[in-house]
Short mmCIF file of C-alpha atoms and ligand atoms in Angstrom, two decimals:
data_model
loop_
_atom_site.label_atom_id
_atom_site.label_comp_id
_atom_site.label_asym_id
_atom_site.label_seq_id
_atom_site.Cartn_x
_atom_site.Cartn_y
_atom_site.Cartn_z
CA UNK R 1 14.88 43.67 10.19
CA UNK R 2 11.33 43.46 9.16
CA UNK R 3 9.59 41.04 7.31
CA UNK R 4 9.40 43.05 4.03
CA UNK R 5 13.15 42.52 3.73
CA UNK R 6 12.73 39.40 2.51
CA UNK R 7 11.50 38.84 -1.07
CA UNK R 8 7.73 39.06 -0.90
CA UNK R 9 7.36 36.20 -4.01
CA UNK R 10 9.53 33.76 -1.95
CA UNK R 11 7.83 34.62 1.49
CA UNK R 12 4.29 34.03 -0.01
CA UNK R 13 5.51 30.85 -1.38
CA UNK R 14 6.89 29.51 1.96
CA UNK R 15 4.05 30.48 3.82
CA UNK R 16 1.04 28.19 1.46
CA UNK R 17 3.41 25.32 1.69
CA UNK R 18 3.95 25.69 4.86
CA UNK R 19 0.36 26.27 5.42
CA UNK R 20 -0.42 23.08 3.09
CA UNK R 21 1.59 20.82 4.99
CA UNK R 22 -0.18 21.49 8.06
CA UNK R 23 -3.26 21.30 6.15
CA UNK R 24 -2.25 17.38 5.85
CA UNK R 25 -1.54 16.87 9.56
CA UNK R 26 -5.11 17.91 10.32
CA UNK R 27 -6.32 15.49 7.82
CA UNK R 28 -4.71 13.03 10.59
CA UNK R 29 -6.02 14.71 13.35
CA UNK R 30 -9.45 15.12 11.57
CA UNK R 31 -9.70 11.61 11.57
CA UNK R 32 -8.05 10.14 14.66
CA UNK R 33 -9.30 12.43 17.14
CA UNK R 34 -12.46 11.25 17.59
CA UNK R 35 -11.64 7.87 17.56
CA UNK R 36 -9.26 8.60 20.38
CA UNK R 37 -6.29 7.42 18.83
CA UNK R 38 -3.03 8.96 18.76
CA UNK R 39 -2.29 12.04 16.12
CA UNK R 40 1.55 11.36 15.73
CA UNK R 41 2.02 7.95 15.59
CA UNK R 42 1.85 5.28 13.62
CA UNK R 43 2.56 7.22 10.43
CA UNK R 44 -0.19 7.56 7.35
CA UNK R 45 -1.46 4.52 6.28
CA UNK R 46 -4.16 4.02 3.42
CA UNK R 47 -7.88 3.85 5.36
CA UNK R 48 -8.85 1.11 2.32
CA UNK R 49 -5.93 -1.99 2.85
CA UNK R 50 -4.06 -0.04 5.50
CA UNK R 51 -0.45 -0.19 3.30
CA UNK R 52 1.96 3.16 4.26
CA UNK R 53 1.54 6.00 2.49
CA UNK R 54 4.87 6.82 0.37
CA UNK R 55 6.12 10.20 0.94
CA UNK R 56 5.67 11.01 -2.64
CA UNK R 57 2.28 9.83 -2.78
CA UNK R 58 1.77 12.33 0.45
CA UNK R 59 2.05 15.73 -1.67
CA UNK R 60 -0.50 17.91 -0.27
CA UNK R 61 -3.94 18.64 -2.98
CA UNK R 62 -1.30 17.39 -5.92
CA UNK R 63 -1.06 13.87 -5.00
CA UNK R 64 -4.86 13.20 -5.02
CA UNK R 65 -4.79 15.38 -8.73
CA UNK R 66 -1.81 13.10 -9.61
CA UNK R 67 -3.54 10.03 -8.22
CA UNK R 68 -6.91 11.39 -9.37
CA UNK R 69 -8.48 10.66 -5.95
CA UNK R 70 -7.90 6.61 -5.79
CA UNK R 71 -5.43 5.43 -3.32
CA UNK R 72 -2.04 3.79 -5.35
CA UNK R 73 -2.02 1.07 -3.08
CA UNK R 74 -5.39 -0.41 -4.04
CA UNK R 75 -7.38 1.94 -6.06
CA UNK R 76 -9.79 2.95 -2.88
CA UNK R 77 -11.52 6.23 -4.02
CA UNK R 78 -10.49 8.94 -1.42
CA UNK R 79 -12.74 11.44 0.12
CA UNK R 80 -12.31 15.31 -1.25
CA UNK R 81 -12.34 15.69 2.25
CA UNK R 82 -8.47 14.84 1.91
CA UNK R 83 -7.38 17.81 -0.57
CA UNK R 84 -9.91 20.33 0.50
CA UNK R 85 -8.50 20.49 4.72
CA UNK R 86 -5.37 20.63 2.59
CA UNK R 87 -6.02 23.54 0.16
CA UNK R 88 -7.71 25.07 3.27
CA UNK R 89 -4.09 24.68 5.73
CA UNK R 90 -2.59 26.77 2.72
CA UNK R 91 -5.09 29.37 2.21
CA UNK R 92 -5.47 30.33 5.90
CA UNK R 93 -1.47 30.62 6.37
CA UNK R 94 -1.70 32.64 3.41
CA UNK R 95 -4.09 34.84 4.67
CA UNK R 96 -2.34 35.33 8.47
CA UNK R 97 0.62 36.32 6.25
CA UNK R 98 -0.89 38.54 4.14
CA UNK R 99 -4.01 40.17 6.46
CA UNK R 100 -2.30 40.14 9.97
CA UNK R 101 1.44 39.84 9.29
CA UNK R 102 2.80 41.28 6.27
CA UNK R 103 2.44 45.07 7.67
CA UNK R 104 4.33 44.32 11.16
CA UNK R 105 7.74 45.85 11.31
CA UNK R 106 8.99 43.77 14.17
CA UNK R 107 10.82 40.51 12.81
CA UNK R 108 10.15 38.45 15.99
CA UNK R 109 6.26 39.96 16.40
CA UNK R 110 5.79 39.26 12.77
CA UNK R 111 6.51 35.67 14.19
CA UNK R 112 4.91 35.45 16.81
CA UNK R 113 1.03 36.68 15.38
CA UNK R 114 2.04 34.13 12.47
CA UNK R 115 2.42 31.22 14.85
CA UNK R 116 -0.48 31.70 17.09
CA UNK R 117 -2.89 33.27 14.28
CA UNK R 118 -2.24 30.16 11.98
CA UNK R 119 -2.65 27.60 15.62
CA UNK R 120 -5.79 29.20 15.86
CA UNK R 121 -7.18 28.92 12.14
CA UNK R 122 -5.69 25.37 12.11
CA UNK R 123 -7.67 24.43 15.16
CA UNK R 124 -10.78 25.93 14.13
CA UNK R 125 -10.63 24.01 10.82
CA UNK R 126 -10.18 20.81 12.83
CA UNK R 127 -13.13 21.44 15.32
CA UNK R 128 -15.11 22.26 12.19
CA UNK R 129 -14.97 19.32 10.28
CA UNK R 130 -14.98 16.58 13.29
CA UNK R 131 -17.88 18.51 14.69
CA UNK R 132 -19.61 18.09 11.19
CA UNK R 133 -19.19 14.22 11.46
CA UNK R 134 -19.35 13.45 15.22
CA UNK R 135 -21.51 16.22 16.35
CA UNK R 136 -18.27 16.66 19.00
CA UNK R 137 -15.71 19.44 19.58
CA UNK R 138 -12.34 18.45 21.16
CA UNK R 139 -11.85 19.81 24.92
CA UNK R 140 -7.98 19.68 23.70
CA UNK R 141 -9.37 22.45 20.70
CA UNK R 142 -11.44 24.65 22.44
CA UNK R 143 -9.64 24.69 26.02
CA UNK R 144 -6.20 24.46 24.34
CA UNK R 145 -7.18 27.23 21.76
CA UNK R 146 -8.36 28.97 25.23
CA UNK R 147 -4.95 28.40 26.84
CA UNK R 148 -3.34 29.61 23.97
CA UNK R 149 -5.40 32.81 23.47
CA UNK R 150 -5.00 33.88 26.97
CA UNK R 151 -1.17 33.42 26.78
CA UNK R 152 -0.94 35.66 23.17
CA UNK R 153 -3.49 38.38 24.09
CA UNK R 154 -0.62 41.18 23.99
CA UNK R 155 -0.17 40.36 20.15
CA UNK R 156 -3.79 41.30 19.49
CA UNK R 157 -3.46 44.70 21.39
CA UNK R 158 -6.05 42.76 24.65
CA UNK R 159 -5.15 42.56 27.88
CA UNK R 160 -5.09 39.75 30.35
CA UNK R 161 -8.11 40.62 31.98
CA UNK R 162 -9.93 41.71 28.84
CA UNK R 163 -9.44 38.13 27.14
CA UNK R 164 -10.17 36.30 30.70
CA UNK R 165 -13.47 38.37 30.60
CA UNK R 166 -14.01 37.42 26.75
CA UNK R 167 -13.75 33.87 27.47
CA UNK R 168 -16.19 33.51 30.13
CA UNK R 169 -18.69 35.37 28.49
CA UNK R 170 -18.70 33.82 25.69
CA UNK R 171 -18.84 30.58 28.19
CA UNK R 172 -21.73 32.01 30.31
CA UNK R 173 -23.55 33.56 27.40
CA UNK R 174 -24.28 30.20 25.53
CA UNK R 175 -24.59 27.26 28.71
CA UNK R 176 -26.99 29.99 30.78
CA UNK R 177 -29.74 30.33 27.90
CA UNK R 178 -29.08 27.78 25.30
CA UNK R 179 -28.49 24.74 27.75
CA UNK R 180 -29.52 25.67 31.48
CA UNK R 181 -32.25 27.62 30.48
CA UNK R 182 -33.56 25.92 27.37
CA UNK R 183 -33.64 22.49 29.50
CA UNK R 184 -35.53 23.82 31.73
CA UNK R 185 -37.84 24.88 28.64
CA UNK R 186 -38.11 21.98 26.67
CA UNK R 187 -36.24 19.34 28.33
CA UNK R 188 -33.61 18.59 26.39
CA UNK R 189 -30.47 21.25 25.86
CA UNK R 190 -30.59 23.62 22.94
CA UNK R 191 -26.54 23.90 22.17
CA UNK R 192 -23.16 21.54 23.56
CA UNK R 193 -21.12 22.25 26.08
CA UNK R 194 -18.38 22.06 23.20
CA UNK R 195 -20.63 24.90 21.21
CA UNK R 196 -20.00 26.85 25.07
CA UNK R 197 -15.94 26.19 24.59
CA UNK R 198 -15.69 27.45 21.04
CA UNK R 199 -17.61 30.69 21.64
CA UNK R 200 -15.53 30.92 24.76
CA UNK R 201 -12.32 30.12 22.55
CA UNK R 202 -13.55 33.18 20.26
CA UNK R 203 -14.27 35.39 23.82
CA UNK R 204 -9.57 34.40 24.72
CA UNK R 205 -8.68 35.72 21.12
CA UNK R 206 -11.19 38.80 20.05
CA UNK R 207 -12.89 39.91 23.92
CA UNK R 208 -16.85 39.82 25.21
CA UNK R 209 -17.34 42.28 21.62
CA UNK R 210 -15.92 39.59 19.56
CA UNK R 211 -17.43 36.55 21.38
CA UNK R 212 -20.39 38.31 20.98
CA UNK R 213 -20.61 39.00 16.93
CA UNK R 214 -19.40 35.47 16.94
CA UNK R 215 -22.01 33.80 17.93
CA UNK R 216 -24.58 35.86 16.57
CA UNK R 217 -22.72 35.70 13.15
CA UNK R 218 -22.79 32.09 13.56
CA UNK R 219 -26.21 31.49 14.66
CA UNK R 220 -27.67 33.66 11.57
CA UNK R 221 -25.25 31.77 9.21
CA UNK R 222 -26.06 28.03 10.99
CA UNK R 223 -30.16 29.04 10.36
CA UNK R 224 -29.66 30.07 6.75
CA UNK R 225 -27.36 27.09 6.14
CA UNK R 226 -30.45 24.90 7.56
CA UNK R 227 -33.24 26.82 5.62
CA UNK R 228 -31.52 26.34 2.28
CA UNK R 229 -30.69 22.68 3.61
CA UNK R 230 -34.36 21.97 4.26
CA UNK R 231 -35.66 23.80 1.16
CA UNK R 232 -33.40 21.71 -1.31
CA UNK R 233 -33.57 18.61 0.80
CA UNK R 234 -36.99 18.62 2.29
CA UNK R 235 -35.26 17.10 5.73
CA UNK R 236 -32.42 17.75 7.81
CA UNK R 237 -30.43 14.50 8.66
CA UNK R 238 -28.49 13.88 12.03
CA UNK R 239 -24.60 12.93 10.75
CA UNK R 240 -24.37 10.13 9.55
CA UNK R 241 -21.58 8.69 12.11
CA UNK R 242 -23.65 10.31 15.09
CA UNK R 243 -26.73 7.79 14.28
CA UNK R 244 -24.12 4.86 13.50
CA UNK R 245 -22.34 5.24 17.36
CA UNK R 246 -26.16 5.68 18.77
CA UNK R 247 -27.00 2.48 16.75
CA UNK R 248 -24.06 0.93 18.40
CA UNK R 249 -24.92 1.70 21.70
CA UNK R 250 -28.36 0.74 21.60
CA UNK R 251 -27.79 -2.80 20.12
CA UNK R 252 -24.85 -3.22 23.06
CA UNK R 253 -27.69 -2.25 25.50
CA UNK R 254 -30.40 -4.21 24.55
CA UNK R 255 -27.70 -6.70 25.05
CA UNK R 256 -27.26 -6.34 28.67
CA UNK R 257 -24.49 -4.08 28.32
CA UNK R 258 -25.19 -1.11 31.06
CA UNK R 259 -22.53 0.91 30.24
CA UNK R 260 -23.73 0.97 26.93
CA UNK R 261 -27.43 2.02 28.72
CA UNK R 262 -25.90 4.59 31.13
CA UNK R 263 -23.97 6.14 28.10
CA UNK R 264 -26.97 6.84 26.37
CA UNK R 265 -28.89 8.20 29.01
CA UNK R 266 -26.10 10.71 29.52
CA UNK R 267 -25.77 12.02 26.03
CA UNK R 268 -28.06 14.36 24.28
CA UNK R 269 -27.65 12.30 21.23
CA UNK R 270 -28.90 9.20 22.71
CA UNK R 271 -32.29 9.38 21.46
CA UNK R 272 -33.31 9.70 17.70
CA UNK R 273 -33.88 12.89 17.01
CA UNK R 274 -37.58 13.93 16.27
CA UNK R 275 -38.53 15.11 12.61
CA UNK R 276 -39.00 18.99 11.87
CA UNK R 277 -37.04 21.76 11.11
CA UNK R 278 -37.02 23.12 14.85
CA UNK R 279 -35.71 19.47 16.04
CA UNK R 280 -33.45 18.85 13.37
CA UNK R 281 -30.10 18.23 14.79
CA UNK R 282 -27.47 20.55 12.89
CA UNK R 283 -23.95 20.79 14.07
CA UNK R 284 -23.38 24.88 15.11
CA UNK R 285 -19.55 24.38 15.28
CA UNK R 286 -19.00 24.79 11.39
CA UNK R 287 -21.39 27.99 11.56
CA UNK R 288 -19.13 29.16 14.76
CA UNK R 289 -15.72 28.78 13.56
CA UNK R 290 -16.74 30.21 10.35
CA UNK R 291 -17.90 33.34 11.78
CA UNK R 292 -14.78 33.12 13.77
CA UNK R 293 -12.40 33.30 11.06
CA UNK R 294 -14.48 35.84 9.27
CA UNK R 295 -13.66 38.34 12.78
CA UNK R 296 -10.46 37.15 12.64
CA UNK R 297 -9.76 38.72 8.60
CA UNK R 298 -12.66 40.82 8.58
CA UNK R 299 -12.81 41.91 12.02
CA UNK R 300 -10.48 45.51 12.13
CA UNK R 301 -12.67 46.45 8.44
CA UNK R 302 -15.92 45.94 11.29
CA UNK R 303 -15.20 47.48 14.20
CA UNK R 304 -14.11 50.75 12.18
CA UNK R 305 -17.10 50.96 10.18
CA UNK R 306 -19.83 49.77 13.09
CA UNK R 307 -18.24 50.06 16.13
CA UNK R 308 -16.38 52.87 15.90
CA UNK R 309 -17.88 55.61 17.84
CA UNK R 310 -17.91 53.39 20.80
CA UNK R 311 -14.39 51.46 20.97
ZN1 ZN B 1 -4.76 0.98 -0.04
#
């Protein structure tokens, strides 16, 4: 049985909403990771007056049409943020389906790729968007997307030792020169150990070639993003939650608090960052998982037109 046996109308239909109601679970974990508070439980509540959500009202992208972006409860306006991880949870399952899946003849294979291609996008969207705000990527992301890549190597044609390799490179080729080396440089690291992760996260699924175009894919699409920033905006501001939990911190320890000190001192976003482009603090994981997901669709279409003499 292959998956063309079923309707192709119905199957594309199952897979958005399938893809959209995962799209609303990250929502959750988009907001409660970084808080450190449990993804499952308690259930939805409304971030304005903190009433449940009603299952109806909980319709991915069509509730907030319905609702026209103001909570029911108490007419808080909600962020686009809400609809938009949504819309994205459909269109990426969509795409698996349609890019990676649709032409496997091998029902349980089919599966398989669908499951662990879609875990992948899903967790890249996530690490995105909290990295935009906090300036953070989840170890439980990047290692667990790790984990996970190593484990379903054999459905992207890689072997164990190919995707082992792919991850450390991609480890060793951003901490040796963008945080070793470019302390020793300038004193303060260029990249995050979390930036390190996700390019080692791209080295598990696509190999040292992937983790590669990856980063240098990301890095020309993070400088462009910040040129046309700083052209239109004249400055590049820190996020705006990053500054808030320094602010924090820095009131706690001029209050005697020396945890509050010590925490500081240990994070590369302790200080306020220094005006100028070259300083400006820009979050690379957006820029990273962006080029990630563009290997992951695009990625057969470029090895056969540049790569393949070599590979
Ligand atoms: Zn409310």
């Amino acid at each position: 049985m292959t998956a063309l046996e079923f309707p192709l109308g119905l199957l594309r239909a199952i897979v958005v909403a399938f893809g959209l109601i995962w799209g609303s679970f990250l929502n959750v974990v988009i907001y409660r990771l970084p808080l450190d508070l449990s993804v499952v439980f308690p259930p939805s509540h409304c971030p304005g007056c903190g009433a449940p959500v009603r299952a109806y009202d909980n319709i991915p992208v069509l509730s907030f049409l319905v609702l026209r972006g103001r909570a029911r409860c108490c007419g808080m306006r909600l962020s686009a943020r809400y609809p938009v991880v949504e819309a994205l949870g459909g269109a990426l399952s969509f795409a698996v389906f349609e890019v990676l899946v649709r032409n496997e003849p091998v029902l349980g294979r089919a599966l398989a790729i669908y499951g662990a291609d879609l875990a992948f996008c899903l967790g890249l969207v996530a690490a995105a968007f909290i990295d935009a705000e906090h300036m953070y990527l989840p170890d439980s992301i990047t290692i667990g997307g790790v984990v996970l890549g190593l484990g379903t190597c054999s459905l992207r044609g890689m072997g164990f030792y190919e995707a082992l390799l792919g991850t450390v490179a991609g480890f060793v080729g951003v901490w040796l020169p963008f945080i070793v080396m470019y302390r020793w440089v300038r004193g303060v690291p260029g990249m995050g150990l979390g930036d390190a992760k996700l390019v080692a996260l791209a080295g598990a699924w696509f190999g040292v070639l992937g983790a590669v175009v990856v980063l240098f894919a990301g890095a020309v699409q993070g400088t462009l993003a910040a040129l046309v920033l700083y052209a239109t905006r004249g400055n590049l501001e820190e996020p705006k939650a990053v500054r808030e939990d320094r602010e924090a911190l820095e009131r706690a320890a001029a209050l005697g608090d020396d945890d509050a000190r010590k925490a500081l001192a240990d994070d590369p976003l302790g200080t306020a960052p220094e005006p100028g482009l070259l300083r400006a603090r820009l979050p690379f994981g957006p820029f990273l998982v962006l080029a990630c997901l563009e290997f992951l669709f695009l990625g057969a279409w470029f090895r056969g037109r540049y790569f393949g003499l070599f590979f």
